[in-house]
Amino acid sequence: DLFRGRLMIPIRNSQGELSGFGARALEEVEPKYLNSPETPIYRKGETLYGMSWARHAVRREECAFLVEGYMDVVSLAAHGFENVVALLGTALTPEQAKLLSRYTKRTLLLFDSDAAGLKATFRAGDTLLEAGLHPAVVTLPPGEDPDTVVRSQGPEALREYLDQAVDVLDRKLQLLEERDYFS
């Protein structure tokens, strides 16, 4: 009953073992996304969605794309991006950053560009820096997320945004300058 009226998404640990489920509402109900409750085998703060099949691509590309949700992973994978993983409804945790660091040192953050997305981006950037990773920020147009970009503009458009990624500290400075904090 907990997941009634929702699209079910299996969540696997980094070894590919089923550990929980995510669910996206098919109708306008809250919450839009819902995960299995925490259990001894499913801890969302220690899991990155898609890591079980993205880990080889992350190593090969020497970079992970970190997105906010599993629908972004599914959409980007369908458009040829294999090195994508997602948070599971939480802020990036030190455990998730450590998991990423097993496979790469470089991470591109593709979060929403609204105020909440920027806040999550910089929190994640700080957590990644503390774990010894090199995060960069991909800035998408206002109101867009990775899924909407690849569906409306195609994978080449997303690649252009990826190519323009800026180091997380440089992006913080850009935003401070845009808001006239240095005058």
CSV table of C-alpha atoms in Angstrom, one decimal:
chain,number,residue,atom,x,y,z
A,1,ASP,CA,0.0,0.0,0.0
A,2,LEU,CA,2.9,2.4,0.7
A,3,PHE,CA,3.8,2.5,-3.0
A,4,ARG,CA,0.3,2.3,-4.5
A,5,GLY,CA,-0.1,4.5,-7.6
A,6,ARG,CA,3.7,4.8,-8.1
A,7,LEU,CA,6.3,3.7,-10.7
A,8,MET,CA,8.6,1.3,-8.8
A,9,ILE,CA,12.4,1.7,-9.2
A,10,PRO,CA,14.6,-1.1,-7.8
A,11,ILE,CA,17.6,0.3,-5.8
A,12,ARG,CA,20.8,-1.8,-5.8
A,13,ASN,CA,23.9,-1.4,-3.8
A,14,SER,CA,27.3,-0.9,-5.6
A,15,GLN,CA,27.7,-4.7,-5.9
A,16,GLY,CA,24.3,-4.9,-7.8
A,17,GLU,CA,22.3,-6.6,-4.9
A,18,LEU,CA,18.8,-5.4,-4.5
A,19,SER,CA,18.5,-3.4,-1.3
A,20,GLY,CA,15.4,-1.3,-1.6
A,21,PHE,CA,12.9,0.5,-3.8
A,22,GLY,CA,12.2,4.0,-4.9
A,23,ALA,CA,8.8,5.1,-6.2
A,24,ARG,CA,7.7,8.0,-8.3
A,25,ALA,CA,4.1,9.2,-8.1
A,26,LEU,CA,2.1,8.7,-11.3
A,27,GLU,CA,-0.4,11.3,-10.3
A,28,GLU,CA,-0.1,14.6,-8.5
A,29,VAL,CA,0.3,13.4,-4.9
A,30,GLU,CA,2.8,14.2,-2.2
A,31,PRO,CA,5.5,13.2,-1.8
A,32,LYS,CA,6.4,12.9,-5.5
A,33,TYR,CA,9.2,10.5,-4.7
A,34,LEU,CA,9.3,7.9,-2.0
A,35,ASN,CA,11.9,5.4,-1.0
A,36,SER,CA,11.8,2.2,1.1
A,37,PRO,CA,12.3,2.8,4.8
A,38,GLU,CA,15.8,2.4,6.2
A,39,THR,CA,16.7,-1.2,7.0
A,40,PRO,CA,20.0,-3.0,7.9
A,41,ILE,CA,20.5,-3.6,4.2
A,42,TYR,CA,19.2,-0.3,2.8
A,43,ARG,CA,20.6,2.9,4.1
A,44,LYS,CA,20.0,5.7,1.6
A,45,GLY,CA,22.8,7.8,3.0
A,46,GLU,CA,25.3,5.1,2.0
A,47,THR,CA,23.8,4.3,-1.4
A,48,LEU,CA,24.1,6.0,-4.8
A,49,TYR,CA,21.4,5.1,-7.3
A,50,GLY,CA,23.0,3.6,-10.4
A,51,MET,CA,26.4,2.9,-9.0
A,52,SER,CA,26.2,-0.8,-9.6
A,53,TRP,CA,26.2,-0.4,-13.4
A,54,ALA,CA,27.8,3.1,-13.7
A,55,ARG,CA,31.0,2.2,-11.7
A,56,HIS,CA,32.9,0.8,-14.8
A,57,ALA,CA,32.0,3.9,-16.9
A,58,VAL,CA,32.9,6.2,-14.0
A,59,ARG,CA,36.3,4.6,-13.9
A,60,ARG,CA,36.7,4.6,-17.7
A,61,GLU,CA,35.6,8.2,-18.0
A,62,GLU,CA,37.5,9.2,-14.8
A,63,CYS,CA,34.5,11.2,-13.8
A,64,ALA,CA,31.0,10.7,-12.2
A,65,PHE,CA,28.0,12.9,-13.0
A,66,LEU,CA,26.0,13.3,-9.8
A,67,VAL,CA,22.3,14.2,-10.2
A,68,GLU,CA,19.5,14.6,-7.8
A,69,GLY,CA,17.2,11.7,-8.6
A,70,TYR,CA,16.9,8.3,-10.2
A,71,MET,CA,14.7,9.7,-13.0
A,72,ASP,CA,17.6,11.9,-14.1
A,73,VAL,CA,19.9,8.8,-14.1
A,74,VAL,CA,17.4,6.8,-16.2
A,75,SER,CA,17.0,9.6,-18.7
A,76,LEU,CA,20.7,10.3,-19.1
A,77,ALA,CA,21.5,6.6,-19.4
A,78,ALA,CA,18.8,6.4,-22.2
A,79,HIS,CA,20.6,9.2,-24.0
A,80,GLY,CA,24.1,7.6,-23.8
A,81,PHE,CA,25.5,8.9,-20.6
A,82,GLU,CA,26.7,5.8,-18.6
A,83,ASN,CA,28.7,7.5,-15.7
A,84,VAL,CA,25.7,8.9,-13.9
A,85,VAL,CA,24.7,8.3,-10.3
A,86,ALA,CA,22.0,9.9,-8.1
A,87,LEU,CA,21.3,10.8,-4.5
A,88,LEU,CA,18.3,9.2,-2.9
A,89,GLY,CA,16.4,12.1,-1.5
A,90,THR,CA,19.1,13.2,0.9
A,91,ALA,CA,21.9,15.7,0.9
A,92,LEU,CA,25.2,14.1,-0.1
A,93,THR,CA,26.7,12.3,2.8
A,94,PRO,CA,30.4,11.6,3.6
A,95,GLU,CA,29.6,7.9,3.1
A,96,GLN,CA,28.3,8.5,-0.4
A,97,ALA,CA,31.4,10.7,-1.2
A,98,LYS,CA,33.7,8.0,0.0
A,99,LEU,CA,31.8,5.5,-2.2
A,100,LEU,CA,32.4,7.8,-5.2
A,101,SER,CA,36.1,8.2,-4.3
A,102,ARG,CA,36.6,4.5,-4.8
A,103,TYR,CA,35.9,5.0,-8.5
A,104,THR,CA,37.0,8.5,-9.4
A,105,LYS,CA,38.5,11.8,-8.1
A,106,ARG,CA,36.4,14.0,-10.4
A,107,THR,CA,32.7,14.7,-10.0
A,108,LEU,CA,30.4,16.9,-12.0
A,109,LEU,CA,27.3,18.2,-10.1
A,110,LEU,CA,24.2,18.5,-12.2
A,111,PHE,CA,21.6,19.7,-9.8
A,112,ASP,CA,18.7,22.1,-10.4
A,113,SER,CA,19.7,25.7,-10.8
A,114,ASP,CA,17.0,27.1,-8.4
A,115,ALA,CA,17.9,28.3,-5.0
A,116,ALA,CA,17.4,24.9,-3.3
A,117,GLY,CA,19.5,23.3,-6.1
A,118,LEU,CA,22.3,25.7,-5.6
A,119,LYS,CA,22.3,25.2,-1.9
A,120,ALA,CA,22.4,21.4,-2.4
A,121,THR,CA,25.2,21.9,-5.0
A,122,PHE,CA,27.4,23.8,-2.7
A,123,ARG,CA,26.8,21.4,0.3
A,124,ALA,CA,27.6,18.5,-2.0
A,125,GLY,CA,30.7,20.3,-3.2
A,126,ASP,CA,31.9,20.8,0.3
A,127,THR,CA,31.3,17.1,1.2
A,128,LEU,CA,33.2,16.0,-2.0
A,129,LEU,CA,36.1,18.3,-1.2
A,130,GLU,CA,36.3,16.9,2.3
A,131,ALA,CA,36.5,13.4,0.8
A,132,GLY,CA,39.4,14.4,-1.5
A,133,LEU,CA,37.4,14.6,-4.7
A,134,HIS,CA,37.4,17.5,-7.2
A,135,PRO,CA,33.8,18.7,-7.8
A,136,ALA,CA,32.8,20.9,-10.6
A,137,VAL,CA,29.4,22.6,-11.2
A,138,VAL,CA,27.4,22.2,-14.4
A,139,THR,CA,25.1,25.2,-14.7
A,140,LEU,CA,21.9,24.5,-16.5
A,141,PRO,CA,19.3,27.1,-17.7
A,142,PRO,CA,16.8,28.3,-15.1
A,143,GLY,CA,14.0,25.8,-14.6
A,144,GLU,CA,15.9,23.0,-16.3
A,145,ASP,CA,17.3,19.8,-15.0
A,146,PRO,CA,19.5,17.1,-16.8
A,147,ASP,CA,16.4,15.1,-17.8
A,148,THR,CA,14.6,18.1,-19.4
A,149,VAL,CA,17.7,19.2,-21.2
A,150,VAL,CA,18.4,15.9,-22.9
A,151,ARG,CA,14.7,15.3,-23.7
A,152,SER,CA,14.1,18.8,-25.2
A,153,GLN,CA,17.6,19.7,-26.6
A,154,GLY,CA,19.3,16.3,-27.0
A,155,PRO,CA,22.5,14.8,-25.6
A,156,GLU,CA,24.8,17.2,-27.5
A,157,ALA,CA,23.2,20.2,-25.7
A,158,LEU,CA,24.0,18.5,-22.4
A,159,ARG,CA,27.5,17.8,-23.5
A,160,GLU,CA,28.0,21.6,-24.1
A,161,TYR,CA,26.9,22.3,-20.6
A,162,LEU,CA,29.2,19.6,-19.2
A,163,ASP,CA,32.1,21.1,-21.2
A,164,GLN,CA,31.5,24.4,-19.4
A,165,ALA,CA,31.6,22.9,-15.9
A,166,VAL,CA,33.3,25.2,-13.4
A,167,ASP,CA,35.2,24.2,-10.3
A,168,VAL,CA,32.9,24.4,-7.3
A,169,LEU,CA,34.9,27.1,-5.5
A,170,ASP,CA,35.1,29.2,-8.7
A,171,ARG,CA,31.3,28.9,-9.1
A,172,LYS,CA,30.8,30.2,-5.6
A,173,LEU,CA,33.0,33.2,-6.4
A,174,GLN,CA,31.0,33.8,-9.6
A,175,LEU,CA,27.7,33.8,-7.7
A,176,LEU,CA,29.1,36.2,-5.1
A,177,GLU,CA,30.4,38.5,-7.8
A,178,GLU,CA,27.0,38.3,-9.7
A,179,ARG,CA,25.3,39.4,-6.5
A,180,ASP,CA,27.7,42.3,-6.0
A,181,TYR,CA,29.3,41.0,-2.8
A,182,PHE,CA,32.8,42.3,-3.8
A,183,SER,CA,31.8,45.9,-4.5
